[in-house]
Coordinates of C-alpha atoms in Angstrom, one line a residue:
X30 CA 227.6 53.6 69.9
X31 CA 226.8 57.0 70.9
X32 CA 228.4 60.7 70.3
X33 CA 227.6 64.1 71.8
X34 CA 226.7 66.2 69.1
X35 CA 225.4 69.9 68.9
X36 CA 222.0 71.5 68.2
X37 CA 221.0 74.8 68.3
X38 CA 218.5 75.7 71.2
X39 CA 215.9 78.3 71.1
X40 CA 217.5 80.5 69.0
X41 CA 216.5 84.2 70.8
X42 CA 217.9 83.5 73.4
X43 CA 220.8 81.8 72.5
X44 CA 221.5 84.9 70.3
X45 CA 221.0 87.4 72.8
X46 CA 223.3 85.8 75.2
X47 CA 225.5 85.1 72.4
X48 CA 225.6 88.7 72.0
X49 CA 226.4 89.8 75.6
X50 CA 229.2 87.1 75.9
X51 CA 230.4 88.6 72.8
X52 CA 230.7 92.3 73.5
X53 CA 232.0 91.9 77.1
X54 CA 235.2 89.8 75.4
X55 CA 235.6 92.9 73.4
X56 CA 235.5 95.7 76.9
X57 CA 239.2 94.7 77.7
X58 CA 240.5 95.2 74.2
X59 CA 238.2 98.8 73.8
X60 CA 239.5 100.0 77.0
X61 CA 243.3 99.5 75.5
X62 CA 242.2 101.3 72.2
X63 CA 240.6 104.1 74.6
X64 CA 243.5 104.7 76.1
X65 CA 246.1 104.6 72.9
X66 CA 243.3 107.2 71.8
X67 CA 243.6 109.7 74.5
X68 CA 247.2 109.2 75.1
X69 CA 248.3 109.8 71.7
X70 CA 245.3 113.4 71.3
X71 CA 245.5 116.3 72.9
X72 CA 243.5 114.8 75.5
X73 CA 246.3 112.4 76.6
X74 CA 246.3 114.8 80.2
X75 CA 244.1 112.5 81.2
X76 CA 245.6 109.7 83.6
X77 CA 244.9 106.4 82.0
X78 CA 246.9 103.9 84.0
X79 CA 244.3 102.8 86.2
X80 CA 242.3 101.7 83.1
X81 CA 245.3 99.5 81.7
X82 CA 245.6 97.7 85.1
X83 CA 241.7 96.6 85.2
X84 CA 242.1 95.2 81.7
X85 CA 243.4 91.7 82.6
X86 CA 240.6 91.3 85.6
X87 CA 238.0 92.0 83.0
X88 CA 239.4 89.4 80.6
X89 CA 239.4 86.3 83.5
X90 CA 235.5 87.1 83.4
X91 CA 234.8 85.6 80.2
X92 CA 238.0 84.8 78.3
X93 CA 240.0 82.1 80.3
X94 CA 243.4 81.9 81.1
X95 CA 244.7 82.5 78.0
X96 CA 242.4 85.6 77.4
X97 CA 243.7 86.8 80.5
X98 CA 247.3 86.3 79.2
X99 CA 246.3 88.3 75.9
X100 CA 244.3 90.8 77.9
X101 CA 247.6 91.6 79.8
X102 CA 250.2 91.8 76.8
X103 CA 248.0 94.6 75.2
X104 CA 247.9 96.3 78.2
X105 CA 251.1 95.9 78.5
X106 CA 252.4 97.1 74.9
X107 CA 250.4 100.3 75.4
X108 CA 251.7 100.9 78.5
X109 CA 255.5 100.6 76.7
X110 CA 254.3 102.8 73.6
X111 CA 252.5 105.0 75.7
X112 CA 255.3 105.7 78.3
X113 CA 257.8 106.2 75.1
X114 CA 255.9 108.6 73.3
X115 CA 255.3 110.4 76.2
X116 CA 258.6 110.2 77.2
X117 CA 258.0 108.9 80.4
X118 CA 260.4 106.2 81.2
X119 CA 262.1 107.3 84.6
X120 CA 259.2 108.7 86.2
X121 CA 257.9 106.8 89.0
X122 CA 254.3 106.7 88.3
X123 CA 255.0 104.8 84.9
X124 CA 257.4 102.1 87.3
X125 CA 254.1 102.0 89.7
X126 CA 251.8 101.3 86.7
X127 CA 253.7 98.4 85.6
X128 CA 253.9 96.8 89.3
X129 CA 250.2 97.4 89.4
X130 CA 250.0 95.6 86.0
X131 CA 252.0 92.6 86.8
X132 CA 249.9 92.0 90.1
X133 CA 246.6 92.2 88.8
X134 CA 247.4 90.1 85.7
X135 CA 249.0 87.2 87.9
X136 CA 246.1 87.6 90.2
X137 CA 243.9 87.4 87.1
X138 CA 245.5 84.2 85.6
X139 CA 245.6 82.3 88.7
X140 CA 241.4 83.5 89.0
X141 CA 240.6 82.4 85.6
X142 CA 242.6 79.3 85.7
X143 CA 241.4 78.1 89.0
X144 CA 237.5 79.5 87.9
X145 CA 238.0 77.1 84.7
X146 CA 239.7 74.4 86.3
X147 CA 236.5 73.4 89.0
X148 CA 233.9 74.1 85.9
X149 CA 235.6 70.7 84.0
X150 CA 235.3 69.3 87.2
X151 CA 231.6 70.4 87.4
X152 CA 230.9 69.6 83.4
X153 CA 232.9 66.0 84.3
X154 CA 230.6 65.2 87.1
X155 CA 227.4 66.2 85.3
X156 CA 228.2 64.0 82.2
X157 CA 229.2 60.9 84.4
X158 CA 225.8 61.4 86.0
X159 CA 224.3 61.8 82.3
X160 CA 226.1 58.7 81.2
X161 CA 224.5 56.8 84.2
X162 CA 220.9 58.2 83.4
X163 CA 221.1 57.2 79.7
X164 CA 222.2 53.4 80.7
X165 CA 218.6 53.6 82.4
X166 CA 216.8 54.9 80.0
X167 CA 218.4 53.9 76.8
X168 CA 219.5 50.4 77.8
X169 CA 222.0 48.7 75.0
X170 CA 219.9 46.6 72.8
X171 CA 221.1 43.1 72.7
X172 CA 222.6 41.3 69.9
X173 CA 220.3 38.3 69.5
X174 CA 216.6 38.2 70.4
X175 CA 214.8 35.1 69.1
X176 CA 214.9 35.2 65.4
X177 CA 216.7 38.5 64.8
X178 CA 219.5 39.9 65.7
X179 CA 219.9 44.0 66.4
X180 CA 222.0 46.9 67.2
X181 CA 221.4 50.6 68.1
X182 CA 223.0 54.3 67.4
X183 CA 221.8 57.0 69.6
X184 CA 223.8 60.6 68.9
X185 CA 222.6 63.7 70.9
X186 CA 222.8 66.9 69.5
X187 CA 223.2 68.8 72.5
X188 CA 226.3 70.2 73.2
X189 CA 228.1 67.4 76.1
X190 CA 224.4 65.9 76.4
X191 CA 224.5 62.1 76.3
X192 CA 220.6 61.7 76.2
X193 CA 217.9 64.2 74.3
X194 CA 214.6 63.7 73.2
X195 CA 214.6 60.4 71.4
X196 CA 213.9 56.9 72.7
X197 CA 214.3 53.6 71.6
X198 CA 214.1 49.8 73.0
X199 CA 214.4 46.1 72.0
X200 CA 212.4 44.0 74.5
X201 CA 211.8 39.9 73.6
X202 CA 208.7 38.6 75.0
X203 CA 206.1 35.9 74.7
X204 CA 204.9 38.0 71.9
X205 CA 207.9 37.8 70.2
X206 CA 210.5 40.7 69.7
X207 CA 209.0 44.1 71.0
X208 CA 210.5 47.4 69.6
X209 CA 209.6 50.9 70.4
X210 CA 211.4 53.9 68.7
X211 CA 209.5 57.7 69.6
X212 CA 210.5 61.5 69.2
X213 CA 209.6 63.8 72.1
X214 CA 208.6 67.2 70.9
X215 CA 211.4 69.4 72.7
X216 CA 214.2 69.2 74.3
X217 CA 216.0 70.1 78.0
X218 CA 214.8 68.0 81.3
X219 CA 211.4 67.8 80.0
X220 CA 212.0 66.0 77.0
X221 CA 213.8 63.8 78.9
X222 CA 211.1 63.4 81.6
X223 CA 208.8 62.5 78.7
X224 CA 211.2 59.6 77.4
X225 CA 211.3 58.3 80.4
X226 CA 207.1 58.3 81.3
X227 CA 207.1 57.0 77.6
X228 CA 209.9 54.0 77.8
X229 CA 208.4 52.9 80.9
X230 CA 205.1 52.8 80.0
X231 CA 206.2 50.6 77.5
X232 CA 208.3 48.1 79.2
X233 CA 205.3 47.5 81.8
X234 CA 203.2 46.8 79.4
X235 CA 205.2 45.4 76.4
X236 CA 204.9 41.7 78.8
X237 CA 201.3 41.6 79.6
X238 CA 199.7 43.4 76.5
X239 CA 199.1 41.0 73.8
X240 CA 197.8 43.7 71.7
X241 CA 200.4 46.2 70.0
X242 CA 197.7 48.7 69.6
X243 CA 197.1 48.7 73.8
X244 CA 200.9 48.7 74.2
X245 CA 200.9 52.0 72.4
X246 CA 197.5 53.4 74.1
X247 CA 199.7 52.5 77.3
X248 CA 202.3 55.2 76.7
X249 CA 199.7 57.5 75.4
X250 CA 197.9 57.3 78.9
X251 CA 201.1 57.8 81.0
X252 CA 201.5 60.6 79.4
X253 CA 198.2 61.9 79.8
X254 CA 198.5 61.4 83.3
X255 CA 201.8 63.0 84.1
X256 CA 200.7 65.9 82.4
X257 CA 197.3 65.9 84.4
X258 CA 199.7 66.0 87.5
X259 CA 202.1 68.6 86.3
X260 CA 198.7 70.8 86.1
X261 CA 198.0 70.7 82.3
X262 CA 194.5 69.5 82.3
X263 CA 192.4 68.9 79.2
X264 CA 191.5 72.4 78.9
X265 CA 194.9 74.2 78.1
X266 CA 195.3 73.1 74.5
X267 CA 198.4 75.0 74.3
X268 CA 200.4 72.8 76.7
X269 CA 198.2 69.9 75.2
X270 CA 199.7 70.3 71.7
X271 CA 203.2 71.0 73.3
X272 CA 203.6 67.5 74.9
X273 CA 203.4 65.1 71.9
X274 CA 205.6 62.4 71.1
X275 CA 205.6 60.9 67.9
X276 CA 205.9 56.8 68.4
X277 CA 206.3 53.7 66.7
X278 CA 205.7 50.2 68.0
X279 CA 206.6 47.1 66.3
X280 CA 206.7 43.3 66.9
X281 CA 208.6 40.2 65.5
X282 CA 206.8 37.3 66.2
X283 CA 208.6 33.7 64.8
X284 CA 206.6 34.1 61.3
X285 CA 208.5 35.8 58.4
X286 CA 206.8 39.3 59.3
X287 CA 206.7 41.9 61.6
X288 CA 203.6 44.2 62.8
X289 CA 203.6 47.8 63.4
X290 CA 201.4 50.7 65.0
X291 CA 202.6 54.0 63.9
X292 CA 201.6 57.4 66.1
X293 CA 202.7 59.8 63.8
X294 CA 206.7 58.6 63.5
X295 CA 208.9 58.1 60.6
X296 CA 207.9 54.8 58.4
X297 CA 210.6 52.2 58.7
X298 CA 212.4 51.4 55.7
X299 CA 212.6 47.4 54.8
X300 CA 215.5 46.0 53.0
X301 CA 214.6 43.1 51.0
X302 CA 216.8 41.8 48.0
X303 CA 218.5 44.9 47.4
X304 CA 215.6 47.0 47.6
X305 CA 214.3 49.8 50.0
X306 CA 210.4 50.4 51.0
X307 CA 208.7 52.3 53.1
X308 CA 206.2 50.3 55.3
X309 CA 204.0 53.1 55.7
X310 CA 200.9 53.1 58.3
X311 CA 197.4 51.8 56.4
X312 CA 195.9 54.5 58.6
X313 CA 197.8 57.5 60.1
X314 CA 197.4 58.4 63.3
X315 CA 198.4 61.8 65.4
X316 CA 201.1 60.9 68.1
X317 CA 200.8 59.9 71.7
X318 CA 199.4 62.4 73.1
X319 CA 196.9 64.1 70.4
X320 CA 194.4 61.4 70.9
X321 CA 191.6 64.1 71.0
X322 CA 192.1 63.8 67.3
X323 CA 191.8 60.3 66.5
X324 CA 188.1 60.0 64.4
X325 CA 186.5 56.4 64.9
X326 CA 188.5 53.1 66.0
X327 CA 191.6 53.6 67.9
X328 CA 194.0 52.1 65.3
X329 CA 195.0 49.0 64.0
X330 CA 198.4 47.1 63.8
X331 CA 199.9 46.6 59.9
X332 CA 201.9 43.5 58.9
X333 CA 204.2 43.3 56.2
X334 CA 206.8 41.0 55.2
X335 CA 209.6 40.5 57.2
X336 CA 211.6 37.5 55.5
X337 CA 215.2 35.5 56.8
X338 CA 217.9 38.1 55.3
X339 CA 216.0 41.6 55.2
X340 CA 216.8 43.9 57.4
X341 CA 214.5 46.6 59.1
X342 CA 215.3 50.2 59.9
X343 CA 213.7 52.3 62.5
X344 CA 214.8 55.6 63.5
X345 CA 213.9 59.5 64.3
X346 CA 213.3 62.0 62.0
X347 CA 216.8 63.1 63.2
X348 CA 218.3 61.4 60.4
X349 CA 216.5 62.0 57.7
X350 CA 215.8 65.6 58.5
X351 CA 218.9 66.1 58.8
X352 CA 220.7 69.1 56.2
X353 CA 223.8 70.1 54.2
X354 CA 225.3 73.0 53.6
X355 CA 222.6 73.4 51.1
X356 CA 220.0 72.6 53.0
X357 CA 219.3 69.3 50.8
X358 CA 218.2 66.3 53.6
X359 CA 220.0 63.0 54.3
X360 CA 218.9 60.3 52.2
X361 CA 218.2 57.6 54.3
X362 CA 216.8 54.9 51.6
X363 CA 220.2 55.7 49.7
X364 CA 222.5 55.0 52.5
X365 CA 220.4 52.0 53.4
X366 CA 221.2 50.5 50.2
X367 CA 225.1 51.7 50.1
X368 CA 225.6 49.9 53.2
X369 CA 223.4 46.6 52.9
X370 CA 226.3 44.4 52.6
X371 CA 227.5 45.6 55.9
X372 CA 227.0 44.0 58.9
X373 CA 225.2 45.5 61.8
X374 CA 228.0 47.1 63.4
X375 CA 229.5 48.1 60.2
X376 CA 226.1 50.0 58.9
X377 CA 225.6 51.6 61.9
X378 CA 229.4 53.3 61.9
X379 CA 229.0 53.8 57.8
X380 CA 225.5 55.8 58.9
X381 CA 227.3 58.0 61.7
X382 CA 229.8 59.1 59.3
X383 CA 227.7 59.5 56.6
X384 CA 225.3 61.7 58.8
X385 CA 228.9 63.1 60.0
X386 CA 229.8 64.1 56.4
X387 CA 226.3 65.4 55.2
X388 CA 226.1 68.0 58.3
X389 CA 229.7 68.8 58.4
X390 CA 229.3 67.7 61.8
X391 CA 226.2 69.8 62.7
X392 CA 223.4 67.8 63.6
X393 CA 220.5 69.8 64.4
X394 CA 218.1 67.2 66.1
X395 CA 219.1 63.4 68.1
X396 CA 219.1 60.9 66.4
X397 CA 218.6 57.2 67.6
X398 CA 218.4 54.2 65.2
X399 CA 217.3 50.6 65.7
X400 CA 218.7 48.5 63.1
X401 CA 217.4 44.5 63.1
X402 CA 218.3 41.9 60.6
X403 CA 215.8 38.9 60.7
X404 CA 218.6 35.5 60.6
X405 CA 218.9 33.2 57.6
X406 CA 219.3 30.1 60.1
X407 CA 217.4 30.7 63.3
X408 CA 219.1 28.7 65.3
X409 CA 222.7 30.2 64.7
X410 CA 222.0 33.0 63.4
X411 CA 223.8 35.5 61.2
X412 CA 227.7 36.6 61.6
X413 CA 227.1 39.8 63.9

């Protein structure tokens, strides 16, 4: 269950290009208005006509085929009110200027609409090859996994993008259940490097590490050594800082409780009887990554209860940073509780729509969402 949202992206430069794109839309239409202003002045001596003919070639730059098609028709109106209040009409230069019109705008709309045309093909191809890298890294979780059963959202924010800078997977083992849900600082083919380093890190060692708090120090140190290979050693604290991921780990054994080891990510909620907690870290720690600032032991894993019929939310700070119009932020806890009677599927549709509705469809950051209800009869199971 996945969408392709929208997110801003570094915002000067977006803005600046937004601004260019912008005023060279506007050039065809100025032009037009340039020449209604000279021919209808004392300066209308001047011979315009070539400028009404480039018109529609500047418009299949940047406006499409139906830009082009506008493009034309103003050209073409001024030509008409030119030509009458000139009284031109007979005159073969006016008869020349309208051929010259016609051939450039067909010219123009065949350009645009064949230019557009192989960019969907282009957009269609990248996004298949998207969809194939996110069914790598962002494998669906499955429904039953020893005593629980789960389900997963992931919706990028990037315009078309099917995979950001959030990462999640459900992975049973002789440990019991496995879980991993992190937050890569960033975004663009970077982030995305980073989930995967991070993912498999953790699905090497999620089978052999009987320690959650070694599963995590895993990841941390693949990511420490990609970023020793991509040249920033320990010295640049700049690109140091800049390559953190914020990480959760947490494990399901068969007793009614789960353990986690938070690096710096979002507490998950726990719904038990109706209620909403935060299972917040006994000792925070900075994110994978920053371990230069860890001070004494490495960390320790927290348990808390995990009883047949709660249910236990892990996500990014996607969701509940996520704003309205009046910049207010999702409440998570609150839709948690809205929606506990639902099943998996149903609370994880109820949650995109919600999100959906809060943003006015404008998520600003990806948001991925592990959802795991611990089953009343462990053998069966609940009703998906």
């Amino acid at each position: 269950m996945r969408a392709p949202l929208r997110s801003p992206s570094g915002p000067r430069a977006d803005g600046h290009h937004q601004v260019l794109f912008v005023f060279a839309e506007c050039v065809p239409f100025a032009i037009a208005l340039l020449v209604l202003l000279v021919e209808f002045t004392p300066l209308h001596v001047l011979y315009t006509g070539p400028l009404l003919v480039a018109t529609p070639a500047l418009a299949a730059v940047t406006m499409g085929p139906r830009g082009t098609l506008a493009a034309a028709g103003v050209a073409a109106a001024v030509s008409v009110a030119t030509a009458t209040y000139n009284q031109a009409w007979g005159s073969q230069q006016v008869y020349t200027n309208f051929l010259a019109l016609f051939l450039v705008s067909v010219a123009s709309f065949l350009t645009s609409r064949t230019a557009r045309t192989r960019r969907e093909n282009e957009l269609n191809q990248v996004r298949r090859i998207a969809t194939a890298a996110q069914e790598v890294l962002l494998r669906p979780v499955p429904d039953r996994l020893g005593p629980v059963r789960a389900a997963s959202m992931y919706l990028a924010a990037e315009t078309g993008a099917q995979i950001g800078g959030d990462l999640y997977d459900v992975v049973q083992t002789r440990y019991g259940v496995r879980m991993i849900v992190g937050d890569v600082r960033g975004k663009g083919l970077p982030a995305v490097r980073a989930t995967a380093i991070v993912l498999g890190a953790f699905r090497e060692a999620v089978h052999y590490e009987d320690d959650l708090v070694e599963v995590i120090d895993h990841c941390g140190a693949a990511l420490r050594r990609d970023a020793v290979a991509s040249g920033a050693t320990g010295g640049d604290d700049a690109l140091l800082l800049e390559g953190f991921v914020t990480a959760l780990v947490a494990q399901i054994p068969d007793g009614p409780y789960v353990e986690v080891i938070n690096r710096g990510h979002p507490p998950p909620l726990l719904l038990h009887n109706g209620t909403v907690r935060s299972l917040m870290p006994g000792v925070p720690l900075p994110p994978l990554g920053l371990e230069e600032f860890i001070n004494g032991p490495p960390g320790r894993t927290d348990r808390y209860s995990f009883a047949p019929g709660d249910r236990l939310l892990l996500y990014t700070d996607g969701v509940i940073e996520a704003r309205d119009g009046d910049s207010t932020f999702f409440d998570l806890a609150a839709a948690m509780v809205t929606l506990r009677d639902h099943t998996r599927a149903s609370f994880l549709k109820g949650l995109h729509q919600a999100l959906i509705r809060h943003t006015r469809n404008r998520l600003a950051d990806d948001v991925a969402v592990v959802l795991v209800d611990r089953c009343e009869d462990e053998e069966h199971g609940a009703a998906p």
